[in-house]
C-alpha positions as CSV (number, residue, x, y, z in Angstrom):
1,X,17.2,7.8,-4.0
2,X,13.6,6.7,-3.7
3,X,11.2,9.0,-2.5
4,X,7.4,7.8,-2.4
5,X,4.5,10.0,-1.4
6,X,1.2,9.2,-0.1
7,X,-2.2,11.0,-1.0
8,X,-5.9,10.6,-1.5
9,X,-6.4,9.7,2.6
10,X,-9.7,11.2,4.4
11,X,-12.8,10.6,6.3
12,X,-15.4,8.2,5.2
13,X,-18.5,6.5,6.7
14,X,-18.7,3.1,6.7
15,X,-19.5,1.7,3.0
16,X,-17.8,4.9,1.4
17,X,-14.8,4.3,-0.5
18,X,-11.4,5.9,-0.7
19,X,-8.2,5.8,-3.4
20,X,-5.0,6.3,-2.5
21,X,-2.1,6.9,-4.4
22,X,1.8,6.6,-4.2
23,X,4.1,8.7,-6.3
24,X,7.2,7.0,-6.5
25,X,10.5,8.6,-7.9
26,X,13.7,6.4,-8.2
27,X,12.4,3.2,-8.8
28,X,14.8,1.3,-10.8
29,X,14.4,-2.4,-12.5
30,X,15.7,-3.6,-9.4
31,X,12.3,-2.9,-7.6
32,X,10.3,-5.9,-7.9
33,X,6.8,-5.3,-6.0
34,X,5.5,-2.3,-4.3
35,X,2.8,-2.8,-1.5
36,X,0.5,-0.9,0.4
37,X,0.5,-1.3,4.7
38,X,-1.4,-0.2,7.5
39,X,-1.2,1.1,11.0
40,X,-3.3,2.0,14.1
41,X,-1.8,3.3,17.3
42,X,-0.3,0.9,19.6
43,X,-0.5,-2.3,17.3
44,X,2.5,-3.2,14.5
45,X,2.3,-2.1,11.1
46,X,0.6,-4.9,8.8
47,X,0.4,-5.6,4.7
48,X,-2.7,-5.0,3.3
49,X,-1.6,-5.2,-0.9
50,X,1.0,-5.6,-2.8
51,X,1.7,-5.8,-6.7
52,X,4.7,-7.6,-8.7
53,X,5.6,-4.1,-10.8
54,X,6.5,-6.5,-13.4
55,X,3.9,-9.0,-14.0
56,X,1.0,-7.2,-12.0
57,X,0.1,-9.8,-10.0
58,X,-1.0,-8.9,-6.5
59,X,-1.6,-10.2,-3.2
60,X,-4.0,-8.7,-0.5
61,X,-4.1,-9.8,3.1
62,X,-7.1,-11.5,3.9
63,X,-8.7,-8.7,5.9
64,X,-9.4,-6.4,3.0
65,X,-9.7,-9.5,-0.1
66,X,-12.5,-8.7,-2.0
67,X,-12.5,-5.0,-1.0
68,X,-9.7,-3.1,-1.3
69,X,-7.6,-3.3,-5.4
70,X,-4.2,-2.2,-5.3
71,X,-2.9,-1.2,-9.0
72,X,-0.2,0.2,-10.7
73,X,-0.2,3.1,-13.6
74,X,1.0,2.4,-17.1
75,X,4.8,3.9,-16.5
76,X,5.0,2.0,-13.2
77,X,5.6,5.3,-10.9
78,X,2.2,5.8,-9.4
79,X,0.4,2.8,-7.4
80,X,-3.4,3.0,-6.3
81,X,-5.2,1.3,-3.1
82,X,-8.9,1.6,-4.4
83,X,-10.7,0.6,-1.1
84,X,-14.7,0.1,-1.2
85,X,-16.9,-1.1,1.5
86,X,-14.8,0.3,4.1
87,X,-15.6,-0.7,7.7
88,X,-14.4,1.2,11.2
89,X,-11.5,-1.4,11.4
90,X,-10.2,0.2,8.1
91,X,-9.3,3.1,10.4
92,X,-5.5,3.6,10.1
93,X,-2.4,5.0,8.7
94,X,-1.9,3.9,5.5
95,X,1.6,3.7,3.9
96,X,3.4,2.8,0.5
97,X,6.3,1.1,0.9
98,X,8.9,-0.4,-1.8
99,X,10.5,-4.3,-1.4
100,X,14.3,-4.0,-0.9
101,X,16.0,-4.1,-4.1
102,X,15.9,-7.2,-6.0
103,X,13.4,-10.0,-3.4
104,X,10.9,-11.6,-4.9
105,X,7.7,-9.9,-4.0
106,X,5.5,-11.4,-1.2
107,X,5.7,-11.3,2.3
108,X,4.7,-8.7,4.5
109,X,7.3,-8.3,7.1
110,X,8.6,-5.0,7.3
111,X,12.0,-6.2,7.2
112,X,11.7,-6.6,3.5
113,X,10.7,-3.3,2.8
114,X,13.4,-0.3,3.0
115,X,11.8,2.9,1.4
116,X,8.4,4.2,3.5
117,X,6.1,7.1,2.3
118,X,5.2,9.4,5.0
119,X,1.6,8.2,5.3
120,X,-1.7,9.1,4.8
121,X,-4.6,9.0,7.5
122,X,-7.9,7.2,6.3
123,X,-11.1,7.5,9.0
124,X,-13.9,5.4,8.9
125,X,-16.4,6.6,11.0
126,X,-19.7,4.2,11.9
């Protein structure tokens, strides 16, 4: 069973940084590309990173390119969102989510994700 847990969210004013962090347990070589994903009230939940576990190549969404680093620890059961210059807009519920067992990573439709953390809250104030 995969269980992945969120930490490291908080309040920040704008240009202050923030880094998350996902435990995961029960990742198996099956598990291709972790990512991270965002959400504010009312609007759907959208990709902001993700890493090929493998090969550690990532992917951001174009909103945060430049700002935000996702990484990966050495055994591959802890992944990062390092997230500098953060702006109000940055304001969300952030989650870690792992790719269904064996799809390519890439692609940031929820549909090809099937094990969620439980979230952590990041607030940018202006």
């Amino acid at each position: 069973q995969v269980q992945l847990v969120e930490s490291g969210g908080g309040s920040v004013q704008a240009g202050g940084s923030l880094r998350l962090s996902c435990a995961a347990s029960g990742i198996t070589s099956t598990t291709y590309c972790m990512a991270w994903f965002r959400q504010v009230p009312g609007k759907e939940r959208e990709g902001v990173a993700l890493i090929s576990i493998r090969t550690g190549n990532v992917l951001y969404a174009d909103s945060v390119k430049g700002r935000f680093t996702i990484s990966q620890d050495n055994a591959k059961t802890t992944f990062y969102l390092e997230m500098n210059s953060l702006a109000p807009e940055d304001t969300a519920m952030y989650y870690c989510a792992r790719r269904r067992a064996g799809l390519a990573c890439g692609g940031w439709s929820t549909s090809g994700y099937d094990y969620w953390g439980q979230g952590t809250r990041v607030t940018v104030s202006s």
